[in-house]
mmCIF file of C-alpha atoms in Angstrom:
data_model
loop_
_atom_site.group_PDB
_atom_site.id
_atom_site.type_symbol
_atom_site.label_atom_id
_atom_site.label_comp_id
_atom_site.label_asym_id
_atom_site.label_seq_id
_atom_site.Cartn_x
_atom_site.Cartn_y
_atom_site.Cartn_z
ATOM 1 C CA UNK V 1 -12.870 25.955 30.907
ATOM 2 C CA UNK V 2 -12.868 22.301 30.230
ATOM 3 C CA UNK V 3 -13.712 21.282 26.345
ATOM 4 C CA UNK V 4 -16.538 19.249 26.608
ATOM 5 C CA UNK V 5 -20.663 19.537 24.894
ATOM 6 C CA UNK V 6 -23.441 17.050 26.433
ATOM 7 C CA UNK V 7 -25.820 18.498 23.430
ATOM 8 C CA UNK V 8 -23.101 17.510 20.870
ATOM 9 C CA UNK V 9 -22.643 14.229 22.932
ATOM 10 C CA UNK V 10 -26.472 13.235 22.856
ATOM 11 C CA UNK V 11 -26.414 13.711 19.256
ATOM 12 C CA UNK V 12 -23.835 10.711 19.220
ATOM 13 C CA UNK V 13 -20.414 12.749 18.980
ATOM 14 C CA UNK V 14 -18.158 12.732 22.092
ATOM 15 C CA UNK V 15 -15.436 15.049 21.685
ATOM 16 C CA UNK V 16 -13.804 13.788 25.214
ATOM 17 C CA UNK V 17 -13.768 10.671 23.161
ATOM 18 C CA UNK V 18 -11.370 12.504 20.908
ATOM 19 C CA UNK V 19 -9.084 13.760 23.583
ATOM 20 C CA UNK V 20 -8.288 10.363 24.821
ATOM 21 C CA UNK V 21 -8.040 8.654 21.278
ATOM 22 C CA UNK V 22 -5.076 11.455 20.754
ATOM 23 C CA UNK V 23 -3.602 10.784 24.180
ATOM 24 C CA UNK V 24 -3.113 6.766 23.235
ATOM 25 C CA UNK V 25 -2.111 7.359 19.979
ATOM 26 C CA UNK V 26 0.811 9.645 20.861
ATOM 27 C CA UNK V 27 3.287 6.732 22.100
ATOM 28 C CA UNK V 28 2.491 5.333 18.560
ATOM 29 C CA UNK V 29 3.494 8.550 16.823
ATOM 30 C CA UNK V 30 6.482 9.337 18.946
ATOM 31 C CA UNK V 31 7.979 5.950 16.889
ATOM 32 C CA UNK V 32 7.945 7.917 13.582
ATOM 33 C CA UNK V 33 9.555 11.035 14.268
ATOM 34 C CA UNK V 34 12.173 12.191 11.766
ATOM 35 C CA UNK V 35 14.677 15.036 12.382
ATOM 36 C CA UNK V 36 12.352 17.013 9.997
ATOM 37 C CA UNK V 37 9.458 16.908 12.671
ATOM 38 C CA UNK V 38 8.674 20.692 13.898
ATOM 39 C CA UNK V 39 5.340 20.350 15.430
ATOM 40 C CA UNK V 40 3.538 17.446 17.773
ATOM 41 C CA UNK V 41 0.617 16.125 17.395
ATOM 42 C CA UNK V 42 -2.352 18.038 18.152
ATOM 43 C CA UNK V 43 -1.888 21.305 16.034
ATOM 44 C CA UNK V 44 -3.520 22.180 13.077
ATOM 45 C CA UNK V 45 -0.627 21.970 10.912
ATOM 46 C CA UNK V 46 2.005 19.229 10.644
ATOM 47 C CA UNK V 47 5.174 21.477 9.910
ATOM 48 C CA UNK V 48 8.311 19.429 8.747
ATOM 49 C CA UNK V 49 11.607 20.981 7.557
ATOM 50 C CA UNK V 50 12.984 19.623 4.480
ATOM 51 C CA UNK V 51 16.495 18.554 3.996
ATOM 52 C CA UNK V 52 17.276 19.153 0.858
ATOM 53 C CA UNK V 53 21.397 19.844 1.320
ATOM 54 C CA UNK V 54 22.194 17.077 -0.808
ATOM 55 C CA UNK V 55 19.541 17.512 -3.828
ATOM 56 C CA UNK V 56 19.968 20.319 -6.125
ATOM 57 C CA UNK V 57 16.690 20.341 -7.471
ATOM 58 C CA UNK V 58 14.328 19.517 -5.020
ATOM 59 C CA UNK V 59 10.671 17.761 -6.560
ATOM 60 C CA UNK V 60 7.892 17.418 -3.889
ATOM 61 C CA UNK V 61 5.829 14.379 -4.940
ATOM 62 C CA UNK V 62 2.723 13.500 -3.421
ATOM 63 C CA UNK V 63 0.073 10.420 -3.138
ATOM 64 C CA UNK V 64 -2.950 9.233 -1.432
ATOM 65 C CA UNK V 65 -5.275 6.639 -1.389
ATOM 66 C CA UNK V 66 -7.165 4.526 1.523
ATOM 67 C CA UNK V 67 -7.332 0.719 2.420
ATOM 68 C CA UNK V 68 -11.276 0.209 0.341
ATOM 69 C CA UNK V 69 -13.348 -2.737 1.023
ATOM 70 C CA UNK V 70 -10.049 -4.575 2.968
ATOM 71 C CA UNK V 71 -11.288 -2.862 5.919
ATOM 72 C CA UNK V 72 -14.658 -5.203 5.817
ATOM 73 C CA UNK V 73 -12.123 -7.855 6.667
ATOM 74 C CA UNK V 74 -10.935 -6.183 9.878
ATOM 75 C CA UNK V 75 -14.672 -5.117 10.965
ATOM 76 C CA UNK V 76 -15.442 -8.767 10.699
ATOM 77 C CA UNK V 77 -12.047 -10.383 12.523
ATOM 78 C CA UNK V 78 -12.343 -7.231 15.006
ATOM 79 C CA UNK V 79 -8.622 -6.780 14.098
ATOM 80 C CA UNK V 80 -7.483 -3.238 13.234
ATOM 81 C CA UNK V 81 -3.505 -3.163 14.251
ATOM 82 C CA UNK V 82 -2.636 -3.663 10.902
ATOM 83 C CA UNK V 83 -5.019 -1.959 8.287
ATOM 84 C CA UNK V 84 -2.882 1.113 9.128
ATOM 85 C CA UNK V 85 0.422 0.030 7.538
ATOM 86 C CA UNK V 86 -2.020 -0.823 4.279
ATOM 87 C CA UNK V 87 -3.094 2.587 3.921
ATOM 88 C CA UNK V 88 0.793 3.710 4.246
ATOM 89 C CA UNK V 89 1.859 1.134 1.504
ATOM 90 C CA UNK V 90 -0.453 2.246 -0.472
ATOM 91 C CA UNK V 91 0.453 5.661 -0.723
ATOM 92 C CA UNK V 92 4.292 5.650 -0.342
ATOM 93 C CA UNK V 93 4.377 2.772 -3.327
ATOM 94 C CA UNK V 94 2.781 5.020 -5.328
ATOM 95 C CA UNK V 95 5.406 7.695 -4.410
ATOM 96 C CA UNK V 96 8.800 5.842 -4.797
ATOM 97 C CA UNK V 97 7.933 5.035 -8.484
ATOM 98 C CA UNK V 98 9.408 7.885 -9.779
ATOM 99 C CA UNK V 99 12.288 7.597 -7.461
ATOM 100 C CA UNK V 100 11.215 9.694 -4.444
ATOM 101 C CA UNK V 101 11.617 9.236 -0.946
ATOM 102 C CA UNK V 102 9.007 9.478 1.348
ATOM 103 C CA UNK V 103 9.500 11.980 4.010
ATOM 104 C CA UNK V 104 6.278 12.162 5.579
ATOM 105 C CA UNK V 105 2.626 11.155 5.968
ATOM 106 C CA UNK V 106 -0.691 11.822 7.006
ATOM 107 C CA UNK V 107 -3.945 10.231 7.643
ATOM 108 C CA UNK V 108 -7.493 10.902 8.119
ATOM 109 C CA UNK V 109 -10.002 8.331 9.887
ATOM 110 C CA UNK V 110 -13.751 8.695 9.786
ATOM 111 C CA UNK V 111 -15.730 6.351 12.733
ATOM 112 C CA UNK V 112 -19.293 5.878 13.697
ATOM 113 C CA UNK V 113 -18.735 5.758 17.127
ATOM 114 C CA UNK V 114 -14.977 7.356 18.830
ATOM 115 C CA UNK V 115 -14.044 4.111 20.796
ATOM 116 C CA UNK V 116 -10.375 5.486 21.732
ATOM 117 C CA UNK V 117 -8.625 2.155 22.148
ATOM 118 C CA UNK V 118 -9.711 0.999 18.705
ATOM 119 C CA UNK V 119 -8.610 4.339 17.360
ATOM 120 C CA UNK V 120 -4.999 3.955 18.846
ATOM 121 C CA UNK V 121 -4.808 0.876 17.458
ATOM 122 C CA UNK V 122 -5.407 1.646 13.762
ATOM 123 C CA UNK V 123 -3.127 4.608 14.488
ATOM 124 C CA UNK V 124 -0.601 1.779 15.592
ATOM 125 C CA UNK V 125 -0.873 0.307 12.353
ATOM 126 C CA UNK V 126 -0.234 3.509 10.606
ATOM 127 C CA UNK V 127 2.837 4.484 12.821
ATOM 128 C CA UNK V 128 4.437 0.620 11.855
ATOM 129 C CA UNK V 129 3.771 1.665 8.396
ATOM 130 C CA UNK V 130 5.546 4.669 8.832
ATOM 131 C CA UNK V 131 8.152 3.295 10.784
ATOM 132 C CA UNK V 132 8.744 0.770 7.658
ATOM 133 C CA UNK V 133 9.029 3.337 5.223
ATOM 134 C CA UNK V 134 11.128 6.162 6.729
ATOM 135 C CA UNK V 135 8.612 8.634 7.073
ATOM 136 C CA UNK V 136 6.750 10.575 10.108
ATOM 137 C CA UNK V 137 3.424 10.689 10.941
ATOM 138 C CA UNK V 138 3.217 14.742 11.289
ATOM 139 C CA UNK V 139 -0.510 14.700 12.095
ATOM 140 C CA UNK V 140 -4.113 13.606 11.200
ATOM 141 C CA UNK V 141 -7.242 14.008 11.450
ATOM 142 C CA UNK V 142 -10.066 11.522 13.501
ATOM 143 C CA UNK V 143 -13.689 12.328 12.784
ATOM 144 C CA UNK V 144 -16.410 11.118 14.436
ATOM 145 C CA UNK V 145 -19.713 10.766 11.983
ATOM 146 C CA UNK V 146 -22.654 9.292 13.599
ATOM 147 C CA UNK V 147 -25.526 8.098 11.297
ATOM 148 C CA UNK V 148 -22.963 8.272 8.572
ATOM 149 C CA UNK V 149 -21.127 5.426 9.726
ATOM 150 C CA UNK V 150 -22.124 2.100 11.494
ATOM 151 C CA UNK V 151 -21.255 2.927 15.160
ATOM 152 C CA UNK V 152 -19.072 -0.535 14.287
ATOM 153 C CA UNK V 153 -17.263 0.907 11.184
ATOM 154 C CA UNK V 154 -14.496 3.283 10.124
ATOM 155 C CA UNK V 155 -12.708 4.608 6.520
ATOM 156 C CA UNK V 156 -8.983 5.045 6.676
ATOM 157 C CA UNK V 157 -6.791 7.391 4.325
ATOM 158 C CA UNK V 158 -4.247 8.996 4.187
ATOM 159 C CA UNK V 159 -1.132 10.862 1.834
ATOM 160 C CA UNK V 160 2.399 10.957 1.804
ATOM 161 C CA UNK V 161 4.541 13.775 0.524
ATOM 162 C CA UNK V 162 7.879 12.662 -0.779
ATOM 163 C CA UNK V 163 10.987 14.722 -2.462
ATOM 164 C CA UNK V 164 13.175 13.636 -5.269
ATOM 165 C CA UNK V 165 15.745 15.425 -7.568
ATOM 166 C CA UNK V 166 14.906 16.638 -10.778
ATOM 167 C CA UNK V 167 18.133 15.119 -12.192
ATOM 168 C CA UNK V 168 17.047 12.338 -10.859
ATOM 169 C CA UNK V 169 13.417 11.484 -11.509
ATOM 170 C CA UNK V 170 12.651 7.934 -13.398
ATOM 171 C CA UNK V 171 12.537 8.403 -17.098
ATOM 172 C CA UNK V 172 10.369 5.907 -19.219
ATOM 173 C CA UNK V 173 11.884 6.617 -22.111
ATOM 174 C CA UNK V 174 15.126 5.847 -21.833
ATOM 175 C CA UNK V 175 13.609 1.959 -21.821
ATOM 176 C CA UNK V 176 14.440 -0.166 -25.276
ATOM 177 C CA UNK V 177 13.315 -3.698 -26.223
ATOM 178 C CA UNK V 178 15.424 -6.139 -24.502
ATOM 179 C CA UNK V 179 15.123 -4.548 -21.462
ATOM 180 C CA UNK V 180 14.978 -6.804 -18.428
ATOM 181 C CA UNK V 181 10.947 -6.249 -15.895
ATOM 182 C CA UNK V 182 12.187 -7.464 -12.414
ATOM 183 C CA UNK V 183 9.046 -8.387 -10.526
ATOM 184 C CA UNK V 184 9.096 -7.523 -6.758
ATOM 185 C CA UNK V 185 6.932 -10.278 -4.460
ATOM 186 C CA UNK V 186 3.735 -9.302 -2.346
ATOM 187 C CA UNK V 187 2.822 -10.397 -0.005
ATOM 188 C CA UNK V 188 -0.650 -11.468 -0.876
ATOM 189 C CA UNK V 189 -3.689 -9.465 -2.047
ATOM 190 C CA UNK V 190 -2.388 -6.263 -0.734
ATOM 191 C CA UNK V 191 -4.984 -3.679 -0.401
ATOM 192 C CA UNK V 192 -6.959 -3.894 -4.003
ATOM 193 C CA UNK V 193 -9.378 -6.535 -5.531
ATOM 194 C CA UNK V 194 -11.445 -7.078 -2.224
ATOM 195 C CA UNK V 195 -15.135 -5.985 -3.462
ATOM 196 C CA UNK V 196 -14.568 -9.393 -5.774
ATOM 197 C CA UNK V 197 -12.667 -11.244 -3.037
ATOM 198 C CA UNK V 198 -15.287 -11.108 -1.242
ATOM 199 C CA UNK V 199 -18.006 -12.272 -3.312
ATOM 200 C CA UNK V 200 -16.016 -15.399 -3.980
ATOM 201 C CA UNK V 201 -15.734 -16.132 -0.354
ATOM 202 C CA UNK V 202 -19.143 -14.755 0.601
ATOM 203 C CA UNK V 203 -17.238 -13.106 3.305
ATOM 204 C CA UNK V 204 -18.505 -13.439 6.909
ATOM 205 C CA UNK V 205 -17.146 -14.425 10.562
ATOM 206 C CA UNK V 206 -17.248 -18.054 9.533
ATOM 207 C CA UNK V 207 -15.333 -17.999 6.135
ATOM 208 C CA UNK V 208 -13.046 -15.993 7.330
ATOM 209 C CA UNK V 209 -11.861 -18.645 10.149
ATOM 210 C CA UNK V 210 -11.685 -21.433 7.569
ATOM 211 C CA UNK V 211 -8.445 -23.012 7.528
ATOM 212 C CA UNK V 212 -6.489 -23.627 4.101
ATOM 213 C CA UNK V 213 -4.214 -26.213 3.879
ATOM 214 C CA UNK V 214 -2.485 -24.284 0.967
ATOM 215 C CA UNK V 215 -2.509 -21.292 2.653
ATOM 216 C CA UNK V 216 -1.161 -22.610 5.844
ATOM 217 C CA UNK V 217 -3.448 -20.141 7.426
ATOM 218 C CA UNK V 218 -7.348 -19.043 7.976
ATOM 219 C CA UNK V 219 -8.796 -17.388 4.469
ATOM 220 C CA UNK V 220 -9.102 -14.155 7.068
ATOM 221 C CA UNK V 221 -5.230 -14.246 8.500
ATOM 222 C CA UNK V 222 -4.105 -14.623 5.040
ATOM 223 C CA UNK V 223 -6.638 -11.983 3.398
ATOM 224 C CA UNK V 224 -5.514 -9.370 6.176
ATOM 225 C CA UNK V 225 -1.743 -9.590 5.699
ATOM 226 C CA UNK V 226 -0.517 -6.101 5.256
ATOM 227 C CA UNK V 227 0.379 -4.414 2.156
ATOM 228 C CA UNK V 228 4.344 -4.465 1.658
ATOM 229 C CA UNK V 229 6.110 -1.390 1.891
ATOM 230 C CA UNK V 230 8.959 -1.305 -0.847
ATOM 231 C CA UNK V 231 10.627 1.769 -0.106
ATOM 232 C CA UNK V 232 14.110 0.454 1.403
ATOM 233 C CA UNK V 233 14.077 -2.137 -1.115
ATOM 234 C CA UNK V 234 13.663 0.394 -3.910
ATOM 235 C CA UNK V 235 16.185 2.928 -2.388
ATOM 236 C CA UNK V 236 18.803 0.151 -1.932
ATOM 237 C CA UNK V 237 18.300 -0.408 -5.340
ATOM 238 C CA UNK V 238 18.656 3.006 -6.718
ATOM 239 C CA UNK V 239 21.494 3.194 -5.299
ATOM 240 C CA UNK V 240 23.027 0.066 -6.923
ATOM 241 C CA UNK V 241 21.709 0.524 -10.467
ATOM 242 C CA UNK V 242 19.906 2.734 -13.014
ATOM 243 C CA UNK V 243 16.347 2.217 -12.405
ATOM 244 C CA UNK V 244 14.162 2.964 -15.984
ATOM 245 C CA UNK V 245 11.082 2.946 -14.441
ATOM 246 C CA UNK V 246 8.985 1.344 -11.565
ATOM 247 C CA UNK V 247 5.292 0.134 -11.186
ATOM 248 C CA UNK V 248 2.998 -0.376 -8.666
ATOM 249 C CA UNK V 249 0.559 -3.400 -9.275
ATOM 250 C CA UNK V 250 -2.619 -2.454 -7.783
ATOM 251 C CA UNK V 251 -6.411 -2.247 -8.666
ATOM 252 C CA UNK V 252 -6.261 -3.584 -12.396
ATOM 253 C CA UNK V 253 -3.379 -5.659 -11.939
ATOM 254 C CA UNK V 254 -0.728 -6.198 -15.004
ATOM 255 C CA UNK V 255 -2.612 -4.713 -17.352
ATOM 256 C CA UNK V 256 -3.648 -1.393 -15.824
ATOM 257 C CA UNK V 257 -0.284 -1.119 -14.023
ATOM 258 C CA UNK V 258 2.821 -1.978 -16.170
ATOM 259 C CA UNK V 259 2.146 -0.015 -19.299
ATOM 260 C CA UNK V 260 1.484 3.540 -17.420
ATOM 261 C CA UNK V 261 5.213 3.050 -16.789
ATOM 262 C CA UNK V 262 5.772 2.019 -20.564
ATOM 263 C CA UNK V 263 6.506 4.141 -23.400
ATOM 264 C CA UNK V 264 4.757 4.133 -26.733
ATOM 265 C CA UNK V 265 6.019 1.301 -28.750
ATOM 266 C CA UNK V 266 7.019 -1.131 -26.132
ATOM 267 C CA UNK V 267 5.137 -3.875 -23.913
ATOM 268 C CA UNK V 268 5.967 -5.849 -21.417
ATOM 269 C CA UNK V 269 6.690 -9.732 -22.610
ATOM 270 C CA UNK V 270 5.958 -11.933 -19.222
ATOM 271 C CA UNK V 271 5.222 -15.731 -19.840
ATOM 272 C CA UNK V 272 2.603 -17.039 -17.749
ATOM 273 C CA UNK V 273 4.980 -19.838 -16.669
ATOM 274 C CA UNK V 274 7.361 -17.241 -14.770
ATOM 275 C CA UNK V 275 5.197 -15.596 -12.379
ATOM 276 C CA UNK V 276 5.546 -16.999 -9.012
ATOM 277 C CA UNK V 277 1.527 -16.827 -8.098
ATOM 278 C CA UNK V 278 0.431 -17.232 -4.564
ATOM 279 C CA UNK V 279 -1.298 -19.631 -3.537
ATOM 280 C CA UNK V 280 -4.128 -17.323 -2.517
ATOM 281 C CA UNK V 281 -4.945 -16.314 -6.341
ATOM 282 C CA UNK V 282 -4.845 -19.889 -6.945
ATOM 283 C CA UNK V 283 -7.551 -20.273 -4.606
ATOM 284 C CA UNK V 284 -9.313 -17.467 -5.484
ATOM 285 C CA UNK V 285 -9.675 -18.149 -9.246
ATOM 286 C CA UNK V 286 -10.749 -21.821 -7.906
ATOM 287 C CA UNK V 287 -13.255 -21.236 -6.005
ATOM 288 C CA UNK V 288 -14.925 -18.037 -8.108
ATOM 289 C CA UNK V 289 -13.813 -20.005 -11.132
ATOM 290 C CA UNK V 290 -12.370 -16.311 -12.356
ATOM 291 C CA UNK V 291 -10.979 -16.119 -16.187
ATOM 292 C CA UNK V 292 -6.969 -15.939 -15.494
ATOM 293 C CA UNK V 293 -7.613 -12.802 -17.771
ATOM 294 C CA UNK V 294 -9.888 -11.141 -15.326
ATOM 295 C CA UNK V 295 -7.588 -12.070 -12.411
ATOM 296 C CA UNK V 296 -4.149 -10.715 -14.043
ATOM 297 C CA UNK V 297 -6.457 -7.815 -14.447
ATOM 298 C CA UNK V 298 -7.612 -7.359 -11.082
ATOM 299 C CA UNK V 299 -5.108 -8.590 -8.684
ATOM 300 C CA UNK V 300 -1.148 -8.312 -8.460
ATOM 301 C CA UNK V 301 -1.162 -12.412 -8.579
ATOM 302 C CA UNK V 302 2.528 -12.192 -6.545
ATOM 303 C CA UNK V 303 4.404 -9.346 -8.250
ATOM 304 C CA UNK V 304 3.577 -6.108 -5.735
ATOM 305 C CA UNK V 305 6.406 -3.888 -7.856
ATOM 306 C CA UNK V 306 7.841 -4.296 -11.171
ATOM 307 C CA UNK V 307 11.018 -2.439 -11.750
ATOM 308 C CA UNK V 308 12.911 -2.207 -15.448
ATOM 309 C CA UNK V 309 16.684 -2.195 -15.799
ATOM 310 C CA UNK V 310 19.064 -2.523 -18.642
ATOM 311 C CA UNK V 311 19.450 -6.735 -19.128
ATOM 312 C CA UNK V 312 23.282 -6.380 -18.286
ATOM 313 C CA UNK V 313 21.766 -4.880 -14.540
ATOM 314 C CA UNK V 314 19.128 -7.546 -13.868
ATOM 315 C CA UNK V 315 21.549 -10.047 -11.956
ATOM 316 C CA UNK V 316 23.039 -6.658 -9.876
ATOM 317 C CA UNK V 317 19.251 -5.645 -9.172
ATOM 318 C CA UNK V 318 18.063 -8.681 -7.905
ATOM 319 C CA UNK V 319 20.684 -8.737 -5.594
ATOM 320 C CA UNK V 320 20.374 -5.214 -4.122
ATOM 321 C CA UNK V 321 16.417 -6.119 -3.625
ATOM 322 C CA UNK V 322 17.117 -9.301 -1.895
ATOM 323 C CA UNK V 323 19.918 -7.425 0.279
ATOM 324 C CA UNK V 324 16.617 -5.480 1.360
ATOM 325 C CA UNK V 325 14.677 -7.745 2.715
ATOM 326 C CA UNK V 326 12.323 -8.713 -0.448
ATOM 327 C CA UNK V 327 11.913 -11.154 -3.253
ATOM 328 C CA UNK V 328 12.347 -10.217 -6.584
ATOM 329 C CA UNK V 329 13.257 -12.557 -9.912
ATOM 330 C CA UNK V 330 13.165 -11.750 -13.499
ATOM 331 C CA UNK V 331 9.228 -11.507 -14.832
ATOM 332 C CA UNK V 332 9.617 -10.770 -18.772
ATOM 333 C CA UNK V 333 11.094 -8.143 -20.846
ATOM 334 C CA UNK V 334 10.394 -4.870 -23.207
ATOM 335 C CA UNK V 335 9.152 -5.697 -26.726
ATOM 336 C CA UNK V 336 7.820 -3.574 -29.413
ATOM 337 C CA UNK V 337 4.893 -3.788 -29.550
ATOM 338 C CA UNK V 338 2.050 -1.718 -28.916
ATOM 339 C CA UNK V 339 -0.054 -4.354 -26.844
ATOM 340 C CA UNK V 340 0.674 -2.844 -22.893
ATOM 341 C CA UNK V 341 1.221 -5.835 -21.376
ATOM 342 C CA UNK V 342 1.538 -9.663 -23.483
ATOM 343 C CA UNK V 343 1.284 -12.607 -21.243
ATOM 344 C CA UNK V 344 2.045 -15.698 -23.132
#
């Protein structure tokens, strides 16, 4: 008999809604597949074999998070291709900072109303996400939560599962003043900071299609860029140096981030004059006239990654990041001092 409840339905869930959101999404999902994959879509258990032939210690390491108050953005702009590929940053950052490599991911997506087509296309943005950093999209969950959620409005998250050797896992403490912090470029705000954002903007439909000149784009184009995924650039340079340790500059910005990567002892040294700022914190501290303390402290101000490397490395680094696609330049280096983070 065919799956389908008109009681359930008139109490504003529509589970043939469901069926067809899973039917577009699976051309999205095919794009991720790995040679790991050992179930489809649709089961209630992503099953992926693990290669681990080349790692003699095998370390699963996992992380989750979602895309927060970003995704007020994309209700307003009615733009949701792209949220997807935040909620995968956000996760498989976290993961590569001990030297992992993503191998898969999963997400979970909670609506007010199951409109399929804007279902698929949040799942496209998660698949591109995937698709950036090497891993498949084994499976997922989409639930449908009327009088929970605006019948306009949706959460996104998600985790990814990545393996690393032992042997081979970052160490802080091999790190030493003189030490050389390579920062990584965003591109933009990323996924954190956006309950502040916008307050400064007084976000609506109108703000959001002002046009910057020193943005070179609406405030909502440049507010929605997606997270960047660092995972090739960080293999690539793995492979060309010894990485100390690596940070992920998120909610709390420098001063949260760089010293959980730190060991007792040391701080990071960055002068003020050497981060390459976008022009979007620029115009964000402008406008909510912020304290530059308060936005180093909220925001990633440019620097999405910051990487440590013995000084004689630094030049070698650099190049194996830019090889990769990304940005990177020297930010600062390891001092003793006991301060976290000293920007000067």
């Amino acid at each position: 008999m065919k799956s389908y409840s008109d009681s359930y339905k008139a109490a504003g869930v529509d589970v043939t809604a469901g069926y067809k959101a899973v039917e577009l999404m699976k051309a999205h999902v095919a794009k991720t597949m790995t040679s790991g994959v050992l179930s489809g879509i649709g089961g209630f258990g992503g099953l992926f074999e693990l290669d681990v032939e080349n790692i003699k210690k095998p370390v699963l390491v996992s992380g989750t998070d979602g895309v927060g108050t970003k995704l007020k953005i994309a209700f307003l702009m009615d733009k949701h291709d792209t949220v997807g590929i935040d909620c995968v940053a956000m996760c498989v950052n976290d993961v590569i900072c001990c030297g992992a490599k993503p191998q898969f991911f999963l997400d979970y997506i909670a609506v007010g109303k199951n409109v399929p087509e804007k279902v698929a296309s949040i799942v496209s943005g998660v698949a591109e996400g995937c698709i950036q950093s090497g891993c498949a999209l084994i499976g997922g969950e989409t639930a449908e939560m009327p009088g929970f959620y605006p019948v306009d409005e949706y959460d996104l998250a998600g985790f990814s599962v990545g393996v690393v050797d032992k042997d081979k896992i970052l160490d802080p403490s091999t790190q030493k003043a003189g030490d050389v912090m390579i920062g990584i470029k965003s591109s933009g705000v990323h996924s954190n900071g956006f309950s502040l954002v916008r307050k400064v903007f007084y976000v609506n439909e109108e703000t959001l299609s002002t046009y910057y000149d020193e943005l070179g784009a609406t405030l909502g184009e440049t507010l929605l860029t997606p997270t960047k995924i660092y995972v090739k650039a960080v293999q690539s340079l793995l492979d060309a140096v010894k990485v100390k340790s690596i940070s992920h500059i998120t909610g709390g910005g420098f001063y949260e981030n760089i010293p959980r990567s730190l060991p007792k002892g040391l701080s990071a040294k960055i002068a003020r004059a050497d981060v390459q700022v976008l022009p979007i914190f620029d115009l964000i501290a402008k406008v909510g006239n912020i304290p530059e303390h308060d936005m180093f402290n909220t925001f990633n101000m440019g620097v999405g990654m910051t990487v440590v490397v013995d000084k004689a490395d630094a030049d070698k680094a650099i190049a194996a990041i830019k090889a990769a696609g990304e940005e990177a330049y020297v930010l600062g280096e390891l001092v003793e001092s006991d301060e976290g983070v000293i920007i000067c």
